[in-house]
XYZ file of C-alpha atoms in Angstrom:
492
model
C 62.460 107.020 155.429
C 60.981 108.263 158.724
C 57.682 110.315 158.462
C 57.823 114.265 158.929
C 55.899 115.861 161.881
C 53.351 117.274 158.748
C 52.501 113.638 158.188
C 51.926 112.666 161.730
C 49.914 115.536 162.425
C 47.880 114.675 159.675
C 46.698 111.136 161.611
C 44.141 110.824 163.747
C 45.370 110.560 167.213
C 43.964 107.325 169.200
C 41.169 108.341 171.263
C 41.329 108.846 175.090
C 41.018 105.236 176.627
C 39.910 104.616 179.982
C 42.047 102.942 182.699
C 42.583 99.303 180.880
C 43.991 96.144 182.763
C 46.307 94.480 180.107
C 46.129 90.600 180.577
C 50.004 89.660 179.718
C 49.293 85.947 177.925
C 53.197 84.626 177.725
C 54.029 82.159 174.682
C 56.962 81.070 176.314
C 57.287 78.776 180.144
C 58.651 82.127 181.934
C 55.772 83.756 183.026
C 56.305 86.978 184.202
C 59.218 87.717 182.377
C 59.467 90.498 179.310
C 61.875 88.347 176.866
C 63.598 91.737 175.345
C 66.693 90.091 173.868
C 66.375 88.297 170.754
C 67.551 84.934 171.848
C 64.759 84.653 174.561
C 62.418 84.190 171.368
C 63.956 80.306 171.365
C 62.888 79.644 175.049
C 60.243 76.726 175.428
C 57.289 77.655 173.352
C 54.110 77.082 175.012
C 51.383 74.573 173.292
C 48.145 75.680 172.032
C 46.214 74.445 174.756
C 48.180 75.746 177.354
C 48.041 79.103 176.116
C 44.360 78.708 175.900
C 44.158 77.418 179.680
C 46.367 79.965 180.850
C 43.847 82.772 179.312
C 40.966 81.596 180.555
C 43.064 81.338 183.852
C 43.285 85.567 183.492
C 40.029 86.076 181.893
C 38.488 84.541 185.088
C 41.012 86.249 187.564
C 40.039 90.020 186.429
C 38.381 92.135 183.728
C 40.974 93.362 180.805
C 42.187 92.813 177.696
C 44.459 90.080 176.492
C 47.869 91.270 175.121
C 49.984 88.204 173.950
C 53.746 87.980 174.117
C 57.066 86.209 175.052
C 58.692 85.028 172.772
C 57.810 86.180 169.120
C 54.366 85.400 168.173
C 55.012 85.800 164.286
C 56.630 82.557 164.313
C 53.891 80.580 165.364
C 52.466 78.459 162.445
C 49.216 78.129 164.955
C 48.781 81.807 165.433
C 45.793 82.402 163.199
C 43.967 79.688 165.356
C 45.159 81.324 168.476
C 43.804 84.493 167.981
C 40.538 83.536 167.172
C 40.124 81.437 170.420
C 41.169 84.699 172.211
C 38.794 86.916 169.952
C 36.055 84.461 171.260
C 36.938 84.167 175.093
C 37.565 88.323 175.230
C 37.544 90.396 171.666
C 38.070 93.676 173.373
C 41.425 95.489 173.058
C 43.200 92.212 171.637
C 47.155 92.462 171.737
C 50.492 91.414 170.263
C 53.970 92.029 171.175
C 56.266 91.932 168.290
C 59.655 93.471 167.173
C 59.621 91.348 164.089
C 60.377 93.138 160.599
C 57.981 91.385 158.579
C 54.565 92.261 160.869
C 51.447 91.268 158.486
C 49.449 94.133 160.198
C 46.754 94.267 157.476
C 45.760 90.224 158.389
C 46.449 90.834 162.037
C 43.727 93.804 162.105
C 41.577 91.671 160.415
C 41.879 88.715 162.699
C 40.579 91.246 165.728
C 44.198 92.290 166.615
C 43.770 96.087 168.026
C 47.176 96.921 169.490
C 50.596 96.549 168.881
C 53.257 96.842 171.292
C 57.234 97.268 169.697
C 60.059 96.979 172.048
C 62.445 99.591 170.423
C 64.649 100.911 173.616
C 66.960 102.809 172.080
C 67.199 105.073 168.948
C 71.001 104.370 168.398
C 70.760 101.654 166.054
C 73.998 99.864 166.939
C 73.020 100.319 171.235
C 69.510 99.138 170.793
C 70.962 96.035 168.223
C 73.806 95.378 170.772
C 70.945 94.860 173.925
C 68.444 92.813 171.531
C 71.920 90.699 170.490
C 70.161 90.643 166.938
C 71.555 93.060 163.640
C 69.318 94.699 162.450
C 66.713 94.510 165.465
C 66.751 98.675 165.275
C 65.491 98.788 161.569
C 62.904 95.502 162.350
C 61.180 97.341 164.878
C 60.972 100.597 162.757
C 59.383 98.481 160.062
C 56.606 96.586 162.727
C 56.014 100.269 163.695
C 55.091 102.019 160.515
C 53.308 98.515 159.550
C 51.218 98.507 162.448
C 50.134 102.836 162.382
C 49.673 102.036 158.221
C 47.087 99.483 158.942
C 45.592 101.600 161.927
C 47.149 99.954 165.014
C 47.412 101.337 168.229
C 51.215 101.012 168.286
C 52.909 100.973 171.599
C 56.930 101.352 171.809
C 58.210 99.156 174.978
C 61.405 100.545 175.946
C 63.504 99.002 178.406
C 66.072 101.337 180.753
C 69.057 99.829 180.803
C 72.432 101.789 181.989
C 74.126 102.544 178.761
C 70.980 104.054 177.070
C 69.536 105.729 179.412
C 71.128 109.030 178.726
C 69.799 108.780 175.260
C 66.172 108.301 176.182
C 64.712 111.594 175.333
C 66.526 111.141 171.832
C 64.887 107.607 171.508
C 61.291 109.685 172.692
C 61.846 111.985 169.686
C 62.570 109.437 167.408
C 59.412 107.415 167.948
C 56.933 110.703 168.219
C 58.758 111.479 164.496
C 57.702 108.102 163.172
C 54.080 108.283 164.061
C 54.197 106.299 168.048
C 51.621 107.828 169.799
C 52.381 105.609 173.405
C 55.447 104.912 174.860
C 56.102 102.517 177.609
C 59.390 103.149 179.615
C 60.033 99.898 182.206
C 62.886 99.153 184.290
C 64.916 96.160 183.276
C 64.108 93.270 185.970
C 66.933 90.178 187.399
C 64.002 87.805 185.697
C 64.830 89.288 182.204
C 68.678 88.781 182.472
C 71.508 86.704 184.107
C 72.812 88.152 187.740
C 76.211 89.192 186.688
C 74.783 91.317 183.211
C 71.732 92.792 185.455
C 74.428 94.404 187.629
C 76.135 95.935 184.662
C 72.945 96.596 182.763
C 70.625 97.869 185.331
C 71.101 101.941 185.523
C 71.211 102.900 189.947
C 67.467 104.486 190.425
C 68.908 107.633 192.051
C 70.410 108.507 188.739
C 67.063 107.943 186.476
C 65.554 111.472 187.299
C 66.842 113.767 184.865
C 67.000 110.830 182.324
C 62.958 110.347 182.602
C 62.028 114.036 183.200
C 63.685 115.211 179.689
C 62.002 112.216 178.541
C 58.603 113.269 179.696
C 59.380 117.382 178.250
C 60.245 115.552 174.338
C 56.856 113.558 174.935
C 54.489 116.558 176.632
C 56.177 118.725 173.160
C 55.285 115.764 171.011
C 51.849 114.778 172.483
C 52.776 111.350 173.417
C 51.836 109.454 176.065
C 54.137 108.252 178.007
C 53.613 105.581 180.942
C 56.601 104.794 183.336
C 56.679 101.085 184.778
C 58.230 98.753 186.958
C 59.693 101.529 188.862
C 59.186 103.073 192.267
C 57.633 106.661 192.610
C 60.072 108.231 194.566
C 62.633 107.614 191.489
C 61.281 110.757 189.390
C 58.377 112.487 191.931
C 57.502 115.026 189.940
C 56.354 113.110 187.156
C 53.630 110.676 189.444
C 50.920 111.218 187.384
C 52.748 109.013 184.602
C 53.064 106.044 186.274
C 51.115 102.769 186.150
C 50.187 101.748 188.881
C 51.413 98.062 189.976
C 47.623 96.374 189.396
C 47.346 97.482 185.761
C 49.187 94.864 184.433
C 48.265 90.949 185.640
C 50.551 88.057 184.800
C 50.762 84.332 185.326
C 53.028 83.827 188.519
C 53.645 79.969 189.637
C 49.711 78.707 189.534
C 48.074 81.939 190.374
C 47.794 85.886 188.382
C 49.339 88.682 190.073
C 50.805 91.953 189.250
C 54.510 91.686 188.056
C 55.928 93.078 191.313
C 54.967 92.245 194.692
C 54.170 94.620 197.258
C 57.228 95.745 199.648
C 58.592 98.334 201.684
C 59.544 101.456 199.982
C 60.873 104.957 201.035
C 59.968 107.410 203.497
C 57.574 108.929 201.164
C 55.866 105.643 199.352
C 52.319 106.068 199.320
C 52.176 102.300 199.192
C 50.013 99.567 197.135
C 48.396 99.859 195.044
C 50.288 103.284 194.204
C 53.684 102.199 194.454
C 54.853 98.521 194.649
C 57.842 100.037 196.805
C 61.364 99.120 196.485
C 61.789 96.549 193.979
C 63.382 93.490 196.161
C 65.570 92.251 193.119
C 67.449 95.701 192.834
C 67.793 96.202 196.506
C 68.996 92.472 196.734
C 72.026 94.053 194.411
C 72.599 96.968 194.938
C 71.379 97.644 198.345
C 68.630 99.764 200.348
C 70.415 103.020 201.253
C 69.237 105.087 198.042
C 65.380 104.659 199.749
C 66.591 105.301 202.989
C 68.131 108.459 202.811
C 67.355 109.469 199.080
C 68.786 112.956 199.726
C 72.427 111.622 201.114
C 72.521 108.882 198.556
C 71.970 111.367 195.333
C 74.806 113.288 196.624
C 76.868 109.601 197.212
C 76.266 108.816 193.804
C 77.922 111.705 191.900
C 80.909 111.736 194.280
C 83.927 111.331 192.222
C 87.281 109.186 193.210
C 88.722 112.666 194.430
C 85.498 113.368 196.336
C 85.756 109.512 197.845
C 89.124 109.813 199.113
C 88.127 113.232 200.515
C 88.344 113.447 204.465
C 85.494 113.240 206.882
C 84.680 109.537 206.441
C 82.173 107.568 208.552
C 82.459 106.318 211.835
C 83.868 102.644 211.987
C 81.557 99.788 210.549
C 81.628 96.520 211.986
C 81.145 93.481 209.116
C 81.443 89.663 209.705
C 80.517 86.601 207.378
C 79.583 82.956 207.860
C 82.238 79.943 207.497
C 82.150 76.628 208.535
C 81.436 76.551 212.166
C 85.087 76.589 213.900
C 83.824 76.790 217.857
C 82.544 73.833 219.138
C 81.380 75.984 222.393
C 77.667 77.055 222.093
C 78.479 79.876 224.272
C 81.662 81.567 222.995
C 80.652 80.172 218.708
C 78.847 82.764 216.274
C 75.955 80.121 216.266
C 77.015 79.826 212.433
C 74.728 77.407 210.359
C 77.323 77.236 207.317
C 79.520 78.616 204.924
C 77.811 81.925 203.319
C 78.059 82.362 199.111
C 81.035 84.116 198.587
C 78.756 86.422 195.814
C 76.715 87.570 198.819
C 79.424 88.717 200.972
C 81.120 90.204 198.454
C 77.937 92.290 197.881
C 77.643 93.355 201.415
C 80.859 94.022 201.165
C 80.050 96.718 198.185
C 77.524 98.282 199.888
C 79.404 98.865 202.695
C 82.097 100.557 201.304
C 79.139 103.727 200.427
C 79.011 104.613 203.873
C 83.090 105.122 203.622
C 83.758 104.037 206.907
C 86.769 105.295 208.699
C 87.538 101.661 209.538
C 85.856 98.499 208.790
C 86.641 95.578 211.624
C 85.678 92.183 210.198
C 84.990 89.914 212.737
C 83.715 86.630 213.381
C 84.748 83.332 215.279
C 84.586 81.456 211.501
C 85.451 84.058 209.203
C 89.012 83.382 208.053
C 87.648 79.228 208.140
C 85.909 80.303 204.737
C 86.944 78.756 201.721
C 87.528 82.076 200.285
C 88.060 84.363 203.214
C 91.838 85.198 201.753
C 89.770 86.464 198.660
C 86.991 87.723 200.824
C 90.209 90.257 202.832
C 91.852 91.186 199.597
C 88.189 92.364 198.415
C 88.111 94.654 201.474
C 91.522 95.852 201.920
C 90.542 96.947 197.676
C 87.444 99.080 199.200
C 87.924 100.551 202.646
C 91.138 102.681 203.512
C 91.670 101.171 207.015
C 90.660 96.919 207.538
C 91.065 95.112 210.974
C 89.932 91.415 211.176
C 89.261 89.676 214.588
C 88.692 85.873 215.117
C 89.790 82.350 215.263
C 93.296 82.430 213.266
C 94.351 78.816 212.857
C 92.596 78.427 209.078
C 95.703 81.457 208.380
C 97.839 78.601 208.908
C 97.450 76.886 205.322
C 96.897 80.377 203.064
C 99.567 80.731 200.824
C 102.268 83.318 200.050
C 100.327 85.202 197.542
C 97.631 85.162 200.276
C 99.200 86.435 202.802
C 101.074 89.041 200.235
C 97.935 90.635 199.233
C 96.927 91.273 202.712
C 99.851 93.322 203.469
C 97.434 96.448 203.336
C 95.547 94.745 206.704
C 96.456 97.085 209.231
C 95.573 94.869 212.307
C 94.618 90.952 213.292
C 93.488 89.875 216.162
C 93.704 86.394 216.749
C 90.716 84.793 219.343
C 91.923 83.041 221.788
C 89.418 80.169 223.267
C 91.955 78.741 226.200
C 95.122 79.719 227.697
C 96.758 76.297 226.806
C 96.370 73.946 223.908
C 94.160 71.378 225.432
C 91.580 73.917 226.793
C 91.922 76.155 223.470
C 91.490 72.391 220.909
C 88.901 71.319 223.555
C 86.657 74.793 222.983
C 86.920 74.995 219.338
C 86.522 71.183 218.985
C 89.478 71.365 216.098
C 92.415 69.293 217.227
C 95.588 71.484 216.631
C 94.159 74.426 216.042
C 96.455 76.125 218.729
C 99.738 75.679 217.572
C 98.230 76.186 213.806
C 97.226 79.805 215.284
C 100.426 80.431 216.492
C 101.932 79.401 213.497
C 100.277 81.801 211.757
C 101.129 84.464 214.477
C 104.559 84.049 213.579
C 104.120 83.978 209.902
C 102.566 87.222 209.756
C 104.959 88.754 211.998
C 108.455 87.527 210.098
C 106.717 88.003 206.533
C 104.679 91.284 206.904
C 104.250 94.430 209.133
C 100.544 93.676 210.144
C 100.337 94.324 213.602
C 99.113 91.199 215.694
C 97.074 91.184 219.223
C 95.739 88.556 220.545
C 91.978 88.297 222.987
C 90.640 86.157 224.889
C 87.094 85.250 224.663
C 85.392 84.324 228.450
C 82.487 82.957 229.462
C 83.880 81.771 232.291
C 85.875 84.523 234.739
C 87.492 80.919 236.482
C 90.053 81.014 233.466
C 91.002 84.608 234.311
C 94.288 83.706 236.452
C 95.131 80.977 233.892
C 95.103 83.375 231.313
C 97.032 85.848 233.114
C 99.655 83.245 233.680
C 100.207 82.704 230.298
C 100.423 86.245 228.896
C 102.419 86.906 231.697
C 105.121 83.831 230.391
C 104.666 84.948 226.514
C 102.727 81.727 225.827
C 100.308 83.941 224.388
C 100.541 86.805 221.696
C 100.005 90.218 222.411
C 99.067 91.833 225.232
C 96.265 90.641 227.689
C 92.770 91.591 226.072
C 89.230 90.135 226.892
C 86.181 90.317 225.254
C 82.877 88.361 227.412
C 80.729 85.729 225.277
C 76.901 86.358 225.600
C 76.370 83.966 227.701
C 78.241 82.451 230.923
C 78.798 83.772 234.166
């Protein structure tokens, strides 16, 4: 049974604190990592002397208070012994995260434990049991929290933004202020706390967090709670500045050393930089790209465009895209300079972000590009994405895709095949791949019995002596298309 508003009126509310540096102790080998699902609580458990080591390692580093967590300190068998060692080395403000049911808050205030912190991120029980990946998580944390306010806590809620609750945050806000909370923490969910595929899906786009944390901060102004935004970049909700913590409040162990969570980086126009604003966090922009702090105005506008709106007229002008493959051009002069083949994951994120400037055209080109070992995939990605797709480069891998391959390109609306020599020899001798002439004309002909791609053909020169031999050939249809040049870099 939740309290009434009567009842929480009726307790005293914690007293103004000054500005405190929370020392975050982990129990667990990932350091500066909030373990907010349920199964992180099995991750390596740290010893007791290591714990120890690693707070006098903060205590030294900066003036705070401990708060221990990472992993779920209620299972400890040694945590009676812990706590005093850390009431010793630095009583004051002594923490512990916990979302356990069963949180003996009566012993743990009289061991010198002051605060409490609950993660509880969402007030729709099966949502916020679905993210822990524990039943009954919802009703666990409820209990910690009533525990720890009944034994005269200070009780913090930690909630975590994640995409499908963040509409319901100002509900979840409510909820806690009705039980008796008194401090919220809202972070942003972080690529150290979950796998790279499930951050993508979990992780809500920062232009869209706004209205989400402003009707969050109204429920908590009308319920007197404080609320503290973390992890997350000012420019994300401006108007509500003077709720966010700055990056230096909170020290953790990173590698050997203590550091705030997030490092400092470039952020948007407006960033007032460290120790402010940490700037644009480098694992979100690593995902999802930098264009919502470049242009924050044209990028909340991109965001709510619907499929109609996307297929609207007025596009971009044409983008020009390329990605690494095995190096296919022996010549220093006329190659890409490629080092090797790029992850397929990162082109295909390029690739995504991209496709929000809705180019008019996108040309992929490169001298390796179709040599990747998934460059048919790679195509098929983009002819998915952009209306209009034109690739340009060396063509002989095209020889070896298969039907289905060169099926699902059928959408390609161009190829242009590079041409390194006018004759085999010179052609194999330049790329330093023996047949890869006749395996590019192979493929010319493939693509122009089994699909209606049109097919050109250019001429890369760094040379202008092969001019006339090139001419020749065109001239005698040894070559496909019509004559086309492009000059290398370098040559004369």
């Amino acid at each position: 049974m939740m309290r009434s508003s009567e009842d929480t009126a009726r307790r005293p509310a914690a007293a103004a604190r000054k500005r405190q540096v929370d020392l975050r102790l982990p129990l667990l080998r990932e350091t500066a990592a909030l373990p907010w699902r349920g199964d992180a609580e099995t991750g390596a458990m740290l010893s007791l002397d290591a714990i120890l080591a690693h707070a006098e390692h903060l205590a030294a580093a900066a003036p705070g208070a401990f708060l221990l967590g990472g992993g779920e300190p209620l299972l400890r068998p040694d945590l009676p012994a812990l706590l005093d060692a850390l009431r010793a080395m630095r009583p004051e403000g002594l923490g512990l995260v916990s979302g356990g049911g069963g949180v003996p808050a009566a012993r743990l205030r009289a061991a010198g434990v002051e605060r409490l912190h609950v993660p509880f991120h969402c007030a729709r029980q099966d949502a916020h049991d679905w993210l822990v990946g524990r039943p009954g998580a919802a009703k666990a944390a409820l209990r910690a929290i009533r525990a720890g306010l009944d034994a005269d806590l200070a009780v913090t809620a930690e909630v975590v933004l994640t995409r499908p609750t963040m509409v319901h945050l100002a509900e979840t806000i409510e909820v806690l202020a009705r039980v008796g909370v008194r401090a919220i923490c809202v972070r942003r969910l972080t690529a150290a706390e979950v796998d790279g595929a499930r951050f993508v899906a979990l992780s809500p786009r920062l232009a869209l967090l706004e209205s989400s944390l402003e009707q969050a901060a109204h429920a908590a102004l009308a319920r007197r709670v404080r609320l503290t935004l973390r992890d997350l970049p000012l420019c994300v909700a401006p108007r509500l500045r003077p709720l966010f913590a700055a990056p230096d409040s909170e020290l953790w162990l990173v590698g050997d050393g203590v550091a705030p969570r997030a490092a400092a980086t470039p952020g948007c126009a407006t960033c007032p930089g460290w120790p402010r604003c940490a700037g644009a966090p480098t694992d979100y922009t690593a995902r999802f790209g930098w264009e919502e702090f470049v242009d924050r105005a044209a990028a909340q506008a991109r965001v709510h465009e619907s499929v109609a709106d996307q297929r609207a007229p007025a596009p971009a002008a044409p983008l020009v895209l390329g990605w690494n493959g095995p190096p296919r051009v022996a010549c220093a002069a006329c190659g890409d300079g490629s080092s090797g083949e790029e992850p397929t994951r990162a082109v295909r994120a390029r690739l995504v972000q991209a496709a929000r400037y809705r180019p008019a055209l996108l040309r992929l080109v490169g001298a390796d590009l179709l040599a990747h070992s998934q460059a048919a995939r790679l195509v098929y990605d983009a002819v998915r994405l952009f209306p209009r797709v034109e690739v340009a480069g060396e063509a002989s891998p095209l020889a070896e895709w298969s039907d289905l391959d060169l099926r699902r390109m059928k959408e390609l609306q161009r190829l242009d095949v590079a041409l390194y020599g006018p004759d085999a020899a010179t052609h194999d001798a330049h790329c330093g791949v023996p047949g890869a002439f006749d395996a590019m004309l192979r493929a010319v002909e493939r693509l122009r019995t089994r699909s209606r791609i049109a097919v050109g053909a250019y001429a890369v020169l760094h040379d202008a002596a092969q001019v006339a031999a090139y001419a020749d050939a065109w001239q005698r249809h040894a070559l496909p298309g019509t004559p086309r040049f492009r000059l290398s870099p370098q040559g004369g």
